[in-house]
Amino acid sequence: MIKRYQNRSIFGLYLNSILPYLLVVLFSLKINAQGSSDAEVKRLQRTIFVFNFAQQVGWQNLQELETFKIGVLGPDRTILDLQAMSQKRKIHGKPVEIVRFQLIKNVKNIQLLYVNNKYNYSINYILNKISDKNILLVSEDYNFNSSMINMVNVEDSFEYEINVTRMEKEGFAIAPSLKRYAVTSSEKWKRLYRKTERSLTQAQQEKKRQDSILRNKEKQIKSQKDKITDQLEKIDDQENEIYTREEQITERNREIENLYTQSEIQQKKYEEKVLIEAELEKNIQEQIAFIKTQEEKIIAGNEEITKRNEFLKQQSKQIKEQEDVLKRQSSEIDTQKKINLLLITLVLIILGASFFIYRGYLTKKRFTKELEKKNQAIYAQSLELETKNKELEQFAYIASHDLQEPLNTISSFIGLIAEDYGDSFDDVGKESLAFIKDASIRMKNLIDALLEYSRLGRSKEYVKVNCNKVIEELKDDLKNVIERTQAKINIKNLPNVNGSEIELRLLFQNLISNGIKFRDQDTIPQIDISSSKVNGFWQFSVKDNGIGIPKEHQERIFAIFQRLHSREQYQGTGIGLAHCKKIVESHGGEIWLESKEGEGSTFYFTIPL
Amino acid sequence: MSKLVNCVLLIDDDKATNFFNERVVTKHEGFQQVNTVQSGMAALEYLSAVEDNTAAKPDLIFLDINMPAMNGWEFLTEFSKLDQEVTQGIKVILLSTSSNPDDVRESAKNHSVDDFINKPLSLGLLDNVLKDHF
């Protein structure tokens, strides 16, 4: 009996200590389970709303699409709900595909974009980026009228508003039903918020009430616990009394009986609580199982993603390899191109060079041809000139030679007439005879001079001529004239020159004779002959102190039979200087003079060294 | 035939030519007086010395071209520079041995020259001169 009581008291102690904790756990679990299922419902509702929006909006290119694509922006878990829904429902009769985007700029090739404000994407930037791409933007918790369709969680459901203008601008057709249930102004939103606030306040009050109830219950439990403690103390007392007071057992048994009944009730309460606990546990298990399946799904999804990533990696690897091959090939092509370019340049340079060389060659050839032609022409001309010259010389020679004969006849017969009949002529007759005689003598002289002139320059047998010696000999030849005129002839160390001695002698003779002849009667002639080397020539000068030659006549004095004075004044045929010119020029030199009237003349001539 | 020409001036450097020409002109009845000079310079002196309207003023000049110092052309240049009163009424006829075509061409161009005759002078040629120029 006592043992039994003891057992009971131990159980009672255990119960006393565990009971409050169990109650707390139970309560909190219940609240969690309630919250969890609410969130689930909300997520499902959101998904349904999104699908319904899609169903009530018309896309222009809907027929062409194979699948209806919904994009989710950011690390939003809503994608899982949408994916789950896409297994069950189609949109506009097309299978639904859900895509995630992390960056706004990547958004494309979808029909609907869902974005929640809690991921802080700029609504204007999104609108800007998806403009004209035929994408319907469904946003959540953004400001009124800032999106196309903006949905907001109100209490246990969602409300939404639509920006009709923007949607129509993007080319979407909107079903009337969509418009009908949409919130149409910010005022309504405010009202809705107030409603929500009210219900929140109610919920808070309810919570407070619940809390106070809970606190009351805790108090009750505590008081009960206190009572139990009191009772246990009493039991102790009573047991003590049993020990001390065996006689009062019967009475006390009744009391024990009462106590026993009490503990039975308590046990019953405990069993009920265990049952609830089990139920809760089952609930938790279900929740865990649900989470597990979700996790498995996530894992499966991750595995799929990993696989895809690997596939992508492989693909990119292959692409990289192909790029490498392409790079190699393109570098080879580049090299080939460079070589080709170099070759083309080289060929062009060679072509250009050969063109220029060829052109130069042609020009040179042409010039050479022209030169040859000119040379031939000059040669022909010179030949012609030579022939003509020879002919002229021949003519002059023959003419003068042949003229001499009749002239000889005339002069001999005049001599005869003068001798035989001269005395019987009157004065005019005698004078006429004298004129005829003079003329025939003059003619003989002229013919002789002409003959000599034509002979000059013919001899090309040049020898070394000692000019000093030539002039010494000339002085001897002109001894009579020199003595008569007392002429002084000074020679300044003359050179030996290459030439015809006879012609050079005639040259010096003419110049010296002229120097002596053309003087004033009362002047004693003085002739200075000198020479110097000038530019590869011997330049001789023959200076006299004679009458000089006016500037205007200096040219013509070298012409044949040209006279500046009458024969009465100065004798001579007028061929002397013509002879000089011909001699100098046939030796390859030049002749000229410097003179002033009344101050003497200096004749210069050159003979090649 | 009346005496048409009062005075003739012969200009030639050759004495014999002058002697001969003087004889021919004297023999011709159309010419009253003959004067000879042996160079252009002498002729210019003669012309500038002779008084106007005297018997010595020539009506006709026979001019040789080929002369030393001053040839016929040079004389004509100087002649044209003389006072118009002196040269007025004087006919100038070139009398030359050479029938050099250059001289013939030049004589046609020269305003002072009235005619060109080849030597030797003869009575027939003088007849023609009188017919053509007086």
Short mmCIF file of N, CA, C and O in Angstrom, two decimals, chain A residues 508-576:
data_model
loop_
_atom_site.label_atom_id
_atom_site.label_comp_id
_atom_site.label_asym_id
_atom_site.label_seq_id
_atom_site.Cartn_x
_atom_site.Cartn_y
_atom_site.Cartn_z
N PHE A 508 100.88 87.57 -141.44
CA PHE A 508 101.72 88.61 -140.81
C PHE A 508 102.06 89.73 -141.79
O PHE A 508 102.04 90.91 -141.45
N GLN A 509 102.30 89.31 -143.05
CA GLN A 509 102.67 90.29 -144.06
C GLN A 509 101.56 91.31 -144.28
O GLN A 509 101.80 92.52 -144.32
N ASN A 510 100.34 90.80 -144.43
CA ASN A 510 99.20 91.70 -144.65
C ASN A 510 99.02 92.67 -143.51
O ASN A 510 98.80 93.86 -143.71
N LEU A 511 99.10 92.12 -142.25
CA LEU A 511 98.87 92.97 -141.09
C LEU A 511 99.96 94.04 -140.95
O LEU A 511 99.67 95.21 -140.68
N ILE A 512 101.23 93.61 -141.16
CA ILE A 512 102.34 94.57 -141.04
C ILE A 512 102.24 95.62 -142.15
O ILE A 512 102.36 96.82 -141.90
N SER A 513 101.96 95.15 -143.40
CA SER A 513 101.84 96.08 -144.53
C SER A 513 100.74 97.09 -144.27
O SER A 513 100.93 98.31 -144.51
N ASN A 514 99.59 96.61 -143.80
CA ASN A 514 98.49 97.53 -143.51
C ASN A 514 98.89 98.56 -142.47
O ASN A 514 98.56 99.74 -142.59
N GLY A 515 99.59 98.04 -141.39
CA GLY A 515 100.02 98.94 -140.32
C GLY A 515 100.92 100.04 -140.84
O GLY A 515 100.87 101.17 -140.38
N ILE A 516 101.77 99.68 -141.83
CA ILE A 516 102.68 100.69 -142.39
C ILE A 516 101.92 101.59 -143.37
O ILE A 516 102.08 102.80 -143.37
N LYS A 517 101.03 100.96 -144.19
CA LYS A 517 100.37 101.67 -145.28
C LYS A 517 99.38 102.73 -144.77
O LYS A 517 99.41 103.88 -145.20
N PHE A 518 98.51 102.33 -143.83
CA PHE A 518 97.44 103.25 -143.43
C PHE A 518 97.90 104.15 -142.28
O PHE A 518 97.67 103.87 -141.11
N ARG A 519 98.60 105.17 -142.64
CA ARG A 519 99.13 106.12 -141.65
C ARG A 519 99.11 107.51 -142.26
O ARG A 519 98.97 107.66 -143.47
N ASP A 520 99.21 108.50 -141.37
CA ASP A 520 99.38 109.86 -141.88
C ASP A 520 100.79 109.96 -142.45
O ASP A 520 101.71 109.30 -141.97
N GLN A 521 100.89 110.81 -143.47
CA GLN A 521 102.18 110.87 -144.18
C GLN A 521 103.32 111.25 -143.25
O GLN A 521 104.44 110.78 -143.40
N ASP A 522 103.04 112.09 -142.25
CA ASP A 522 104.14 112.55 -141.39
C ASP A 522 104.34 111.70 -140.14
O ASP A 522 105.03 112.09 -139.22
N THR A 523 103.71 110.54 -140.06
CA THR A 523 103.88 109.67 -138.90
C THR A 523 104.86 108.55 -139.24
O THR A 523 104.77 107.95 -140.31
N ILE A 524 105.77 108.31 -138.30
CA ILE A 524 106.69 107.17 -138.49
C ILE A 524 106.00 105.94 -137.93
O ILE A 524 105.62 105.91 -136.75
N PRO A 525 105.74 104.95 -138.83
CA PRO A 525 104.98 103.79 -138.36
C PRO A 525 105.73 102.96 -137.31
O PRO A 525 106.93 102.75 -137.44
N GLN A 526 104.96 102.55 -136.29
CA GLN A 526 105.54 101.66 -135.26
C GLN A 526 104.59 100.49 -135.07
O GLN A 526 103.38 100.66 -134.81
N ILE A 527 105.12 99.30 -135.18
CA ILE A 527 104.28 98.09 -135.10
C ILE A 527 104.82 97.19 -134.00
O ILE A 527 105.99 96.83 -134.01
N ASP A 528 103.93 96.86 -133.04
CA ASP A 528 104.33 95.95 -131.94
C ASP A 528 103.58 94.63 -132.10
O ASP A 528 102.34 94.61 -132.17
N ILE A 529 104.37 93.56 -132.12
CA ILE A 529 103.74 92.23 -132.25
C ILE A 529 104.04 91.44 -130.98
O ILE A 529 105.19 91.29 -130.58
N SER A 530 102.97 90.95 -130.34
CA SER A 530 103.19 90.14 -129.13
C SER A 530 102.18 89.00 -129.10
O SER A 530 101.28 88.92 -129.96
N SER A 531 102.34 88.13 -128.10
CA SER A 531 101.43 86.97 -128.02
C SER A 531 101.26 86.52 -126.57
O SER A 531 102.11 86.80 -125.73
N SER A 532 100.16 85.84 -126.30
CA SER A 532 99.95 85.27 -124.96
C SER A 532 99.03 84.06 -125.09
O SER A 532 98.32 83.92 -126.09
N LYS A 533 99.08 83.22 -124.04
CA LYS A 533 98.22 82.03 -124.05
C LYS A 533 96.86 82.38 -123.44
O LYS A 533 96.79 82.85 -122.31
N VAL A 534 95.80 82.17 -124.20
CA VAL A 534 94.45 82.44 -123.67
C VAL A 534 93.53 81.27 -124.04
O VAL A 534 93.30 81.02 -125.23
N ASN A 535 93.04 80.58 -123.00
CA ASN A 535 92.03 79.53 -123.19
C ASN A 535 92.40 78.52 -124.28
O ASN A 535 91.58 78.21 -125.15
N GLY A 536 93.61 78.00 -124.23
CA GLY A 536 94.02 76.96 -125.18
C GLY A 536 94.38 77.50 -126.56
O GLY A 536 94.43 76.74 -127.52
N PHE A 537 94.54 78.81 -126.64
CA PHE A 537 94.95 79.41 -127.92
C PHE A 537 96.16 80.31 -127.72
O PHE A 537 96.37 80.83 -126.62
N TRP A 538 96.91 80.46 -128.78
CA TRP A 538 97.89 81.55 -128.80
C TRP A 538 97.17 82.77 -129.32
O TRP A 538 96.58 82.71 -130.40
N GLN A 539 97.17 83.82 -128.49
CA GLN A 539 96.51 85.05 -128.97
C GLN A 539 97.58 86.05 -129.35
O GLN A 539 98.36 86.49 -128.51
N PHE A 540 97.60 86.41 -130.66
CA PHE A 540 98.59 87.37 -131.17
C PHE A 540 97.95 88.73 -131.26
O PHE A 540 96.73 88.84 -131.49
N SER A 541 98.75 89.76 -131.04
CA SER A 541 98.24 91.11 -131.29
C SER A 541 99.26 91.88 -132.14
O SER A 541 100.46 91.80 -131.91
N VAL A 542 98.71 92.58 -133.15
CA VAL A 542 99.55 93.41 -134.01
C VAL A 542 99.04 94.83 -133.90
O VAL A 542 97.95 95.16 -134.36
N LYS A 543 99.88 95.65 -133.21
CA LYS A 543 99.41 97.00 -132.88
C LYS A 543 100.15 98.01 -133.74
O LYS A 543 101.37 97.92 -133.91
N ASP A 544 99.37 98.95 -134.33
CA ASP A 544 100.04 100.00 -135.12
C ASP A 544 99.66 101.37 -134.60
O ASP A 544 98.78 101.48 -133.74
N ASN A 545 100.32 102.40 -135.13
CA ASN A 545 99.99 103.77 -134.73
C ASN A 545 99.43 104.54 -135.91
O ASN A 545 99.69 105.71 -136.11
N GLY A 546 98.61 103.79 -136.71
CA GLY A 546 98.09 104.35 -137.96
C GLY A 546 96.86 105.20 -137.78
O GLY A 546 96.59 105.74 -136.70
N ILE A 547 96.07 105.31 -138.88
CA ILE A 547 94.92 106.23 -138.90
C ILE A 547 93.72 105.70 -138.12
O ILE A 547 92.80 106.44 -137.81
N GLY A 548 93.74 104.40 -137.81
CA GLY A 548 92.61 103.81 -137.07
C GLY A 548 91.40 103.58 -137.96
O GLY A 548 91.36 104.08 -139.10
N ILE A 549 90.45 102.86 -137.46
CA ILE A 549 89.26 102.52 -138.25
C ILE A 549 88.03 102.88 -137.44
O ILE A 549 87.89 102.46 -136.29
N PRO A 550 87.14 103.71 -138.03
CA PRO A 550 85.92 104.05 -137.29
C PRO A 550 85.12 102.79 -136.92
O PRO A 550 85.13 101.81 -137.66
N LYS A 551 84.43 102.89 -135.80
CA LYS A 551 83.69 101.74 -135.25
C LYS A 551 82.76 101.12 -136.31
O LYS A 551 82.67 99.92 -136.45
N GLU A 552 82.05 102.00 -137.07
CA GLU A 552 81.02 101.50 -137.98
C GLU A 552 81.60 100.68 -139.15
O GLU A 552 80.86 99.95 -139.80
N HIS A 553 82.92 100.82 -139.40
CA HIS A 553 83.50 100.08 -140.53
C HIS A 553 84.27 98.85 -140.10
O HIS A 553 84.78 98.12 -140.94
N GLN A 554 84.34 98.63 -138.78
CA GLN A 554 85.21 97.55 -138.29
C GLN A 554 84.75 96.18 -138.73
O GLN A 554 85.55 95.26 -138.79
N GLU A 555 83.46 96.05 -139.00
CA GLU A 555 82.94 94.76 -139.44
C GLU A 555 83.31 94.48 -140.90
O GLU A 555 83.80 93.42 -141.25
N ARG A 556 83.07 95.49 -141.74
CA ARG A 556 83.12 95.25 -143.19
C ARG A 556 84.53 95.16 -143.77
O ARG A 556 84.70 94.70 -144.89
N ILE A 557 85.52 95.60 -143.00
CA ILE A 557 86.88 95.61 -143.56
C ILE A 557 87.39 94.22 -143.87
O ILE A 557 88.32 94.07 -144.65
N PHE A 558 86.76 93.17 -143.26
CA PHE A 558 87.24 91.81 -143.53
C PHE A 558 86.59 91.21 -144.79
O PHE A 558 86.92 90.10 -145.17
N ALA A 559 85.64 91.96 -145.39
CA ALA A 559 84.98 91.44 -146.59
C ALA A 559 85.91 91.59 -147.80
O ALA A 559 86.73 92.51 -147.86
N ILE A 560 85.72 90.71 -148.76
CA ILE A 560 86.62 90.71 -149.92
C ILE A 560 86.40 91.96 -150.78
O ILE A 560 85.27 92.39 -150.98
N PHE A 561 87.49 92.55 -151.26
CA PHE A 561 87.51 93.76 -152.10
C PHE A 561 86.83 94.95 -151.44
O PHE A 561 86.33 95.84 -152.11
N GLN A 562 86.77 94.91 -150.10
CA GLN A 562 86.14 96.02 -149.40
C GLN A 562 87.19 97.08 -149.12
O GLN A 562 88.23 96.78 -148.55
N ARG A 563 86.91 98.33 -149.50
CA ARG A 563 87.86 99.42 -149.29
C ARG A 563 87.18 100.53 -148.50
O ARG A 563 85.99 100.76 -148.65
N LEU A 564 87.98 101.19 -147.65
CA LEU A 564 87.44 102.34 -146.93
C LEU A 564 87.94 103.65 -147.55
O LEU A 564 87.48 104.73 -147.19
N HIS A 565 88.93 103.48 -148.47
CA HIS A 565 89.52 104.69 -149.06
C HIS A 565 89.65 104.50 -150.55
O HIS A 565 89.64 103.37 -151.03
N SER A 566 89.75 105.61 -151.23
CA SER A 566 89.93 105.50 -152.69
C SER A 566 91.34 104.99 -152.97
O SER A 566 92.23 105.10 -152.14
N ARG A 567 91.47 104.45 -154.16
CA ARG A 567 92.77 103.88 -154.54
C ARG A 567 93.85 104.96 -154.61
O ARG A 567 95.01 104.69 -154.40
N GLU A 568 93.38 106.20 -154.91
CA GLU A 568 94.35 107.29 -154.98
C GLU A 568 94.97 107.56 -153.62
O GLU A 568 96.13 107.89 -153.50
N GLN A 569 94.08 107.39 -152.59
CA GLN A 569 94.55 107.65 -151.23
C GLN A 569 95.48 106.52 -150.76
O GLN A 569 96.60 106.76 -150.34
N TYR A 570 94.97 105.31 -150.77
CA TYR A 570 95.78 104.15 -150.34
C TYR A 570 95.66 103.07 -151.39
O TYR A 570 94.54 102.65 -151.73
N GLN A 571 96.77 102.61 -151.88
CA GLN A 571 96.77 101.60 -152.93
C GLN A 571 96.29 100.25 -152.39
O GLN A 571 96.22 100.04 -151.19
N GLY A 572 96.02 99.35 -153.33
CA GLY A 572 95.69 97.97 -152.91
C GLY A 572 94.38 97.51 -153.50
O GLY A 572 93.57 98.32 -153.96
N THR A 573 94.22 96.21 -153.51
CA THR A 573 93.02 95.62 -154.12
C THR A 573 91.85 95.54 -153.13
O THR A 573 90.72 95.37 -153.53
N GLY A 574 92.17 95.64 -151.85
CA GLY A 574 91.10 95.51 -150.83
C GLY A 574 90.81 94.07 -150.47
O GLY A 574 89.73 93.75 -149.98
N ILE A 575 91.83 93.22 -150.68
CA ILE A 575 91.57 91.81 -150.35
C ILE A 575 92.42 91.33 -149.16
O ILE A 575 92.22 90.24 -148.65
N GLY A 576 93.34 92.20 -148.71
CA GLY A 576 94.31 91.80 -147.68
C GLY A 576 93.67 91.22 -146.43
O GLY A 576 94.01 90.12 -145.98
#
